[in-house]
C-alpha positions as a printed NumPy array, in Angstrom:
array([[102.693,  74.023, 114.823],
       [ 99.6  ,  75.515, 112.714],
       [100.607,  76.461, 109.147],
       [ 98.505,  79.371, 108.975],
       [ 97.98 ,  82.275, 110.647],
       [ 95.515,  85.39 , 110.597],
       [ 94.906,  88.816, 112.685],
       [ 91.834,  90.327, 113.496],
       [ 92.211,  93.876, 114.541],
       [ 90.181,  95.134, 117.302],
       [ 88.554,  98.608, 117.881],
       [ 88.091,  98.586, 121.488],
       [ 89.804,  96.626, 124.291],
       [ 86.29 ,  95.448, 125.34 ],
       [ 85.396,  94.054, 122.227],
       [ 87.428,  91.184, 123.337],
       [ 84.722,  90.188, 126.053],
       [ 81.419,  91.649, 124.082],
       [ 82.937,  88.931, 121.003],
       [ 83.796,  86.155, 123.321],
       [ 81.328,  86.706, 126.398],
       [ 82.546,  85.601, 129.387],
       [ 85.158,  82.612, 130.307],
       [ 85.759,  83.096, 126.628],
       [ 82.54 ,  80.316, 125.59 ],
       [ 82.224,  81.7  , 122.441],
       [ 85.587,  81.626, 121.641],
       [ 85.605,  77.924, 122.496],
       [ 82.558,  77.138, 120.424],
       [ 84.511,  78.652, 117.414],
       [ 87.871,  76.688, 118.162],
       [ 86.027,  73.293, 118.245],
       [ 83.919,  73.746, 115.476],
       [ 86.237,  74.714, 113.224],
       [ 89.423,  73.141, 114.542],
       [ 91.298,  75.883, 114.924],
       [ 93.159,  78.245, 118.034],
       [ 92.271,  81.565, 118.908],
       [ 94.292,  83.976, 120.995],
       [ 92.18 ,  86.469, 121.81 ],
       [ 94.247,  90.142, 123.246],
       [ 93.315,  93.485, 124.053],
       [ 93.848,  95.216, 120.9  ],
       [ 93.643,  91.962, 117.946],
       [ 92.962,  88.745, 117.798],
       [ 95.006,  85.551, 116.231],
       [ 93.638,  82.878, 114.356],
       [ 95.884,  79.684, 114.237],
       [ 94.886,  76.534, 112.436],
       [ 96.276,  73.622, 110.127],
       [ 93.569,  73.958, 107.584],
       [ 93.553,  77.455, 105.784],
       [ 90.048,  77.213, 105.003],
       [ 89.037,  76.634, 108.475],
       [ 91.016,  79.484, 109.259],
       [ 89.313,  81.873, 106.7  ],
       [ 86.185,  80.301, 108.046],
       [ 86.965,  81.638, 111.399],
       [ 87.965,  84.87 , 110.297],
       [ 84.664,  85.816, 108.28 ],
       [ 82.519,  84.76 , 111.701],
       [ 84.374,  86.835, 113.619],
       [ 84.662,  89.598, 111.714],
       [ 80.591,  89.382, 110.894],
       [ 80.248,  89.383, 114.804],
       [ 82.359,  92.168, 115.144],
       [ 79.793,  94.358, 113.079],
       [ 77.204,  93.093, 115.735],
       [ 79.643,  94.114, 118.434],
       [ 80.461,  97.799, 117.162],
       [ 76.277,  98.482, 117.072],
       [ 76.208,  97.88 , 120.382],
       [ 74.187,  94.409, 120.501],
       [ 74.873,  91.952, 122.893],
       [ 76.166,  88.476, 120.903],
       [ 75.265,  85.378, 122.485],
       [ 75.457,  81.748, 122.093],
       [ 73.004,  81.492, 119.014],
       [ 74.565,  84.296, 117.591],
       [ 77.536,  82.219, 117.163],
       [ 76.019,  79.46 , 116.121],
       [ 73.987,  81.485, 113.033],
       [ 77.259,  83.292, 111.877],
       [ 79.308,  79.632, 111.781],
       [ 76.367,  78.168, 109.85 ],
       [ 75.639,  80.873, 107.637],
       [ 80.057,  81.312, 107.564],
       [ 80.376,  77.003, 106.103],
       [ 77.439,  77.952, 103.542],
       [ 78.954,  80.563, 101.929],
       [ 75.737,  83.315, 103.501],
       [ 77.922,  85.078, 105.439],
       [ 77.564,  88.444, 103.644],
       [ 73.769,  88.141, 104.331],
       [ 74.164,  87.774, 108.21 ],
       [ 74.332,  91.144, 109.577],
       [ 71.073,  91.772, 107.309],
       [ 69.241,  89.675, 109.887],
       [ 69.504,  92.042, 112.513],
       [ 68.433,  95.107, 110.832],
       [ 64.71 ,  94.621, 111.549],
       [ 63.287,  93.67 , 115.425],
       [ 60.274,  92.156, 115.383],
       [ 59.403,  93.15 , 118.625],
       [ 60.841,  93.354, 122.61 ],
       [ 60.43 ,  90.887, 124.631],
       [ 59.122,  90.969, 128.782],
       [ 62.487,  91.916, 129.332],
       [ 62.672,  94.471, 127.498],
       [ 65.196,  92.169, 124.864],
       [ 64.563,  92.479, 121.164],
       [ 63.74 ,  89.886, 119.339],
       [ 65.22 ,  89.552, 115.375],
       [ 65.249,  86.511, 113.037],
       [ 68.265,  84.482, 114.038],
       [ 68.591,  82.718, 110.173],
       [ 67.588,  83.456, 106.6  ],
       [ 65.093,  80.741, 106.553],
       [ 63.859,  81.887, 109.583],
       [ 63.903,  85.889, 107.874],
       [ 61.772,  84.102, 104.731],
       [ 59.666,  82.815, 107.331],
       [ 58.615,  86.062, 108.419],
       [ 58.674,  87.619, 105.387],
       [ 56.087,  85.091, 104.029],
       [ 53.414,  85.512, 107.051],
       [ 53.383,  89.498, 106.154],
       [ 52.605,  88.344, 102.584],
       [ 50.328,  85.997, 102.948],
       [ 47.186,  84.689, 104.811],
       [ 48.211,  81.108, 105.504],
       [ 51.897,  80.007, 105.759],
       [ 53.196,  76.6  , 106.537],
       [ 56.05 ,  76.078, 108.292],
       [ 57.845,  72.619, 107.695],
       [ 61.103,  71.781, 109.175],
       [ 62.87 ,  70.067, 112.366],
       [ 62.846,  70.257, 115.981],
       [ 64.677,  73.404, 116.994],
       [ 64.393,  76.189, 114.166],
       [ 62.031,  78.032, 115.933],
       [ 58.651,  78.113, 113.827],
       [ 56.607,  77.94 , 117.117],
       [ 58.654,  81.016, 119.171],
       [ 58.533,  82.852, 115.7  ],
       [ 54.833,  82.392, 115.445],
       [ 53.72 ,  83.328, 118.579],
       [ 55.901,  86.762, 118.268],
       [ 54.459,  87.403, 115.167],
       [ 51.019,  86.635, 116.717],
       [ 51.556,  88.656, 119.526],
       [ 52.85 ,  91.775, 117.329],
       [ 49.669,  91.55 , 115.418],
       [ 47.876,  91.886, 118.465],
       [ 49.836,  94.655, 119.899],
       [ 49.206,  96.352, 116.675],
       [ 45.601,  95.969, 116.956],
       [ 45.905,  93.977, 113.642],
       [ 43.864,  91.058, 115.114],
       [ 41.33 ,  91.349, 117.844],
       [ 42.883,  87.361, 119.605],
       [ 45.328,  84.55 , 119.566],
       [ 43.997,  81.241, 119.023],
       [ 47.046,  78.35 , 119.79 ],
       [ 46.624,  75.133, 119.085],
       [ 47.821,  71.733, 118.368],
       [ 46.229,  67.942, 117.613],
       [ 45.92 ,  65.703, 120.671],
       [ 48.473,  62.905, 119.484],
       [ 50.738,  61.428, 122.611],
       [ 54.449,  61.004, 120.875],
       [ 54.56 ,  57.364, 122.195],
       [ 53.047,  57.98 , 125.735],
       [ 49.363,  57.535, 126.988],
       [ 47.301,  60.436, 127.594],
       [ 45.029,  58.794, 128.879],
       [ 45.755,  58.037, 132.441],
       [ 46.205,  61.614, 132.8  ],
       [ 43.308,  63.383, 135.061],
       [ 41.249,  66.34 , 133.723],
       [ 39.251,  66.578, 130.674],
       [ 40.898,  66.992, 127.215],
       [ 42.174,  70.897, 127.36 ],
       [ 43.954,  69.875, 131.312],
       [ 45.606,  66.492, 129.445],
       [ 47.074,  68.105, 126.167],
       [ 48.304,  71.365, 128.176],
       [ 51.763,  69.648, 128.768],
       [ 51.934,  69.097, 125.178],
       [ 51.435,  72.759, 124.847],
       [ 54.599,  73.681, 126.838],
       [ 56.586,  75.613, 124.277],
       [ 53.826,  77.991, 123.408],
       [ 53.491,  78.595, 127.222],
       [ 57.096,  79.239, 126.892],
       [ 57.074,  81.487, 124.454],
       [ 53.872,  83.652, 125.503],
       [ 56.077,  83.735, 129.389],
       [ 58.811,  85.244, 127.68 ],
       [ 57.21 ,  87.999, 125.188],
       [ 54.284,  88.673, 127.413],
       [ 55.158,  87.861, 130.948],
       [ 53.827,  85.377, 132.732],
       [ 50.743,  87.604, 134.686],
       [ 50.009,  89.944, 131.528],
       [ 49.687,  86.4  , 129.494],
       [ 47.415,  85.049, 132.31 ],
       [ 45.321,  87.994, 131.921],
       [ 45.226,  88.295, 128.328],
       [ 43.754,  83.902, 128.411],
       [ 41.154,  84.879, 131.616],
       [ 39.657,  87.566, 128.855],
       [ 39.449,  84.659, 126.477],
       [ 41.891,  87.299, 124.186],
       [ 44.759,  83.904, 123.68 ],
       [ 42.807,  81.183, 123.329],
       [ 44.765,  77.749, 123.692],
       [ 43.033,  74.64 , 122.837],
       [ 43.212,  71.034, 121.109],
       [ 42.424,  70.716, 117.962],
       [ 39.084,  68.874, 118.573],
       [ 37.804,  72.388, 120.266],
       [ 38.461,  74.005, 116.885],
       [ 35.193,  72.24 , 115.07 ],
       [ 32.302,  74.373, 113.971],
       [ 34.056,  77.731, 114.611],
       [ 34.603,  80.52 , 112.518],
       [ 37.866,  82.51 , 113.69 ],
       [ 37.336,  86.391, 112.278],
       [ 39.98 ,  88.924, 113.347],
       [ 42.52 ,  86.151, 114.675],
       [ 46.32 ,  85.127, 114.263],
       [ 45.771,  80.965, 114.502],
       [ 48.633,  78.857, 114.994],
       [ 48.363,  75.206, 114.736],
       [ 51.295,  73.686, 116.084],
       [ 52.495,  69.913, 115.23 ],
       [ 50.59 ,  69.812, 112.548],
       [ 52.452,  66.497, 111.209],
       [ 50.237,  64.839, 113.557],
       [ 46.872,  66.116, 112.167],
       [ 44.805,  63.587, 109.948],
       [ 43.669,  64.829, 106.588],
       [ 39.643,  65.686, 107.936],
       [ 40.981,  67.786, 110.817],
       [ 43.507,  69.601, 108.578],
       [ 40.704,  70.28 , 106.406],
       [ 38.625,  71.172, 109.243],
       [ 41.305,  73.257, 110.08 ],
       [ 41.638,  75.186, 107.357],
       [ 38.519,  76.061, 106.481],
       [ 37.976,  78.125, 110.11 ],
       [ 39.779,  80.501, 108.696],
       [ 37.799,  83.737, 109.06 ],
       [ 37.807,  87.471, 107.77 ],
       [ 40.743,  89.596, 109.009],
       [ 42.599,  86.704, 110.05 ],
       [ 45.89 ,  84.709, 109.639],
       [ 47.127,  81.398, 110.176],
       [ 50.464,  79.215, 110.957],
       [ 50.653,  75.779, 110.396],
       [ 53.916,  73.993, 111.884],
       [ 55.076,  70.587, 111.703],
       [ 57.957,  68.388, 111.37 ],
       [ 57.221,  65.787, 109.037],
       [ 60.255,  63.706, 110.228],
       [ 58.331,  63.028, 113.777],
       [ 54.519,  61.708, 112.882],
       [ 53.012,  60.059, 115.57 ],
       [ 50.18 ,  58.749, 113.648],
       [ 49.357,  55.001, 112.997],
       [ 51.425,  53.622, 110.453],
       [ 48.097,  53.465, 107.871],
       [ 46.971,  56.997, 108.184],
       [ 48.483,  59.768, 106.643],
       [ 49.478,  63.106, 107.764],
       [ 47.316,  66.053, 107.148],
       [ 50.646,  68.078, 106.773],
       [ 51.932,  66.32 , 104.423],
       [ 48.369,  66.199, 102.338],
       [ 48.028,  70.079, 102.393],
       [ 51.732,  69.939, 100.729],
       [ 50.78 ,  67.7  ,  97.417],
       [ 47.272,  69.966,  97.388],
       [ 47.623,  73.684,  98.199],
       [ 50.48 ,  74.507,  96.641],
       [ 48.83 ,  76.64 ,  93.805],
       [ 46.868,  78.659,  96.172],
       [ 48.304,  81.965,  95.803],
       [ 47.734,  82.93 ,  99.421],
       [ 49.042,  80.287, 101.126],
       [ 52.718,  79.565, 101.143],
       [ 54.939,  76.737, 102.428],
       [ 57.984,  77.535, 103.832],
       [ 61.142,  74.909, 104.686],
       [ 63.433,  75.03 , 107.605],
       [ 66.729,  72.693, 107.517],
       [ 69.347,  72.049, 109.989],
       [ 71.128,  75.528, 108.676],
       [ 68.427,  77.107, 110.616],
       [ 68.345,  75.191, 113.789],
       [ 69.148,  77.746, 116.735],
       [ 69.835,  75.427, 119.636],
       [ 73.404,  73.706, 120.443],
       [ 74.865,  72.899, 117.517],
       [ 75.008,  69.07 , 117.983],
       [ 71.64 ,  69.333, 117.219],
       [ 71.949,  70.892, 113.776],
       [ 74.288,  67.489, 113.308],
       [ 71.821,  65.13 , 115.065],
       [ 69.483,  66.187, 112.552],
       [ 71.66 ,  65.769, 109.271],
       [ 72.534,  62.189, 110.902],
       [ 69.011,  61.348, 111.05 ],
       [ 68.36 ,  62.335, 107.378],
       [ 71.196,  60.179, 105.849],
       [ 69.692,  56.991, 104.479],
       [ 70.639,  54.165, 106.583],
       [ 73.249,  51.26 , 104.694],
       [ 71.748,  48.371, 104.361],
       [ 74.887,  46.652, 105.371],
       [ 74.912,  47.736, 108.579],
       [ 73.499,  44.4  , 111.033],
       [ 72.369,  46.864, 113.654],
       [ 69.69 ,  48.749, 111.113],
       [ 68.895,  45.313, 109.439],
       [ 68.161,  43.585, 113.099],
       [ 66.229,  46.691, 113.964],
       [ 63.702,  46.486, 110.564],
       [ 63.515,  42.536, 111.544]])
């Protein structure tokens, strides 16, 4: 038997299944999070749970969702995932904010909105500014993000092309068997940016948009001697540049212009003895007034969230007593 117990009442008998989507997946991904039982009815719904803090917890991501719910917006998976994160770090009161402002509609006609505050200072901080870093792990969406924005400058005639592009590093594999020159070998490594451009732009406008040379995406190499006026640059694993081609980098930048740099220093593929160009541009451009760094954590990883805890376990320090980690360094 749970020893506490709270009701959430409802406004409309199909805010049950707008809340909980369908089979009730939502409702599940609340439940084991959290530990506790939902009943979800027509006209409330009960929280049960042995913990009242878990409980509360439960109550204050519903009830956030629920605002979502009474606009009209469709909640889905990550949506969930946001509120419960932002709900067990005490940012719940600033989670509705994040969907005040769309950034822009996708091929589908689906808005897309920041899905986490660091994800809103993110944004916030390539309006600002003409060069923004964006550090953090696998999953918080710095590359989608920066393709949207780079698309809505374009849309917006703020920049006349998109230039995407990342350093040709294999993480552990061989590129070098592959056939085709350079551009055809690091194009798999490119993937997500594909991804992202299919899903804003649609796969033939984005195929139309590259045959006019308007997105431009490249290695890094390709990037030397250029000058990149009236362009939105991304450069994307960035943790695997060296210090000369982060410098080289850099200094493309043109008139009219803006630039993203993303990276994940947790997952450098570079030899042991060289080190990162990311991670140089931290300890040296930080007074530069126009370029700003901005860190993602865990909280803002919008995948499954196992991942968000995959992370955090990756980041504890390893004990030195345990045989496994000490037979590993051997």
């Amino acid at each position: 038997m749970q020893d506490f117990s709270v009701e959430i009442a409802l406004s409309h008998p199909d805010d049950v299944l707008a809340l909980f989507g369908s089979n009730e997946r939502h409702l599940r991904l609340v439940e084991e999070n959290l530990g506790v039982v939902i009943h979800a009815r027509t006209e409330r719904v009960q929280i049960l749970g042995d913990d009242e803090e878990a409980v509360e917890l439960a109550r204050i991501t519903l009830q956030a969702l629920l605002v979502l719910v009474s606009r009209g917006m469709l909640v889905n998976t990550s949506d969930d995932v946001t509120a419960l994160s932002m709900a067990q770090a005490g940012t719940i009161d600033k989670f509705v904010a994040l969907y005040e402002e769309e950034i822009i509609k996708d091929n589908y006609g689906k808005p897309i909105r920041v899905k986490t505050l660091g994800q809103k200072v993110y944004v916030d901080s390539v309006k600002k500014h003409d060069v923004v870093f964006g550090i953090g792990p696998a999953g918080t969406g710095k590359t989608f993000l920066a393709v949207t924005l780079a698309v809505t400058a374009l849309k917006r005639g703020q920049v006349k092309r998109i230039v995407l592009t990342r350093p040709a590093v294999e993480a552990g594999e061989s590129l070098g068997f592959l056939p085709g020159d350079l551009k055809e070998k690091v194009d798999p490594y490119l993937r997500p940016v594909y991804d992202a451009l299919y899903q804003i732009l649609g796969k033939e406008q984005m195929t139309r948009l590259m045959e006019r040379e308007i997105i431009e995406i490249a290695p890094l190499a390709y990037m030397r001697g250029r000058t990149l006026d009236d362009a939105f640059v991304i450069l994307d694993e960035a943790q695997n540049t060296t210090i000369m081609q982060m410098k080289m980098f850099l200094t493309r930048l043109g008139f009219n212009s803006k630039m993203i740099v993303n990276g994940d220093t947790s997952q450098i593929d570079l030899p042991r003895n060289v080190k990162s160009g990311l991670i140089d541009a931290q300890e040296k451009l930080q007074a530069i007034q126009q370029i700003d760094f901005v860190h993602f954590s865990a909280k803002d990883v919008v995948r499954h969230p196992v991942v968000a805890e995959i992370i955090n376990a990756y980041e504890q320090p390893v004990s030195v007593a345990d045989p496994e980690a000490v037979t590993a360094e051997k």
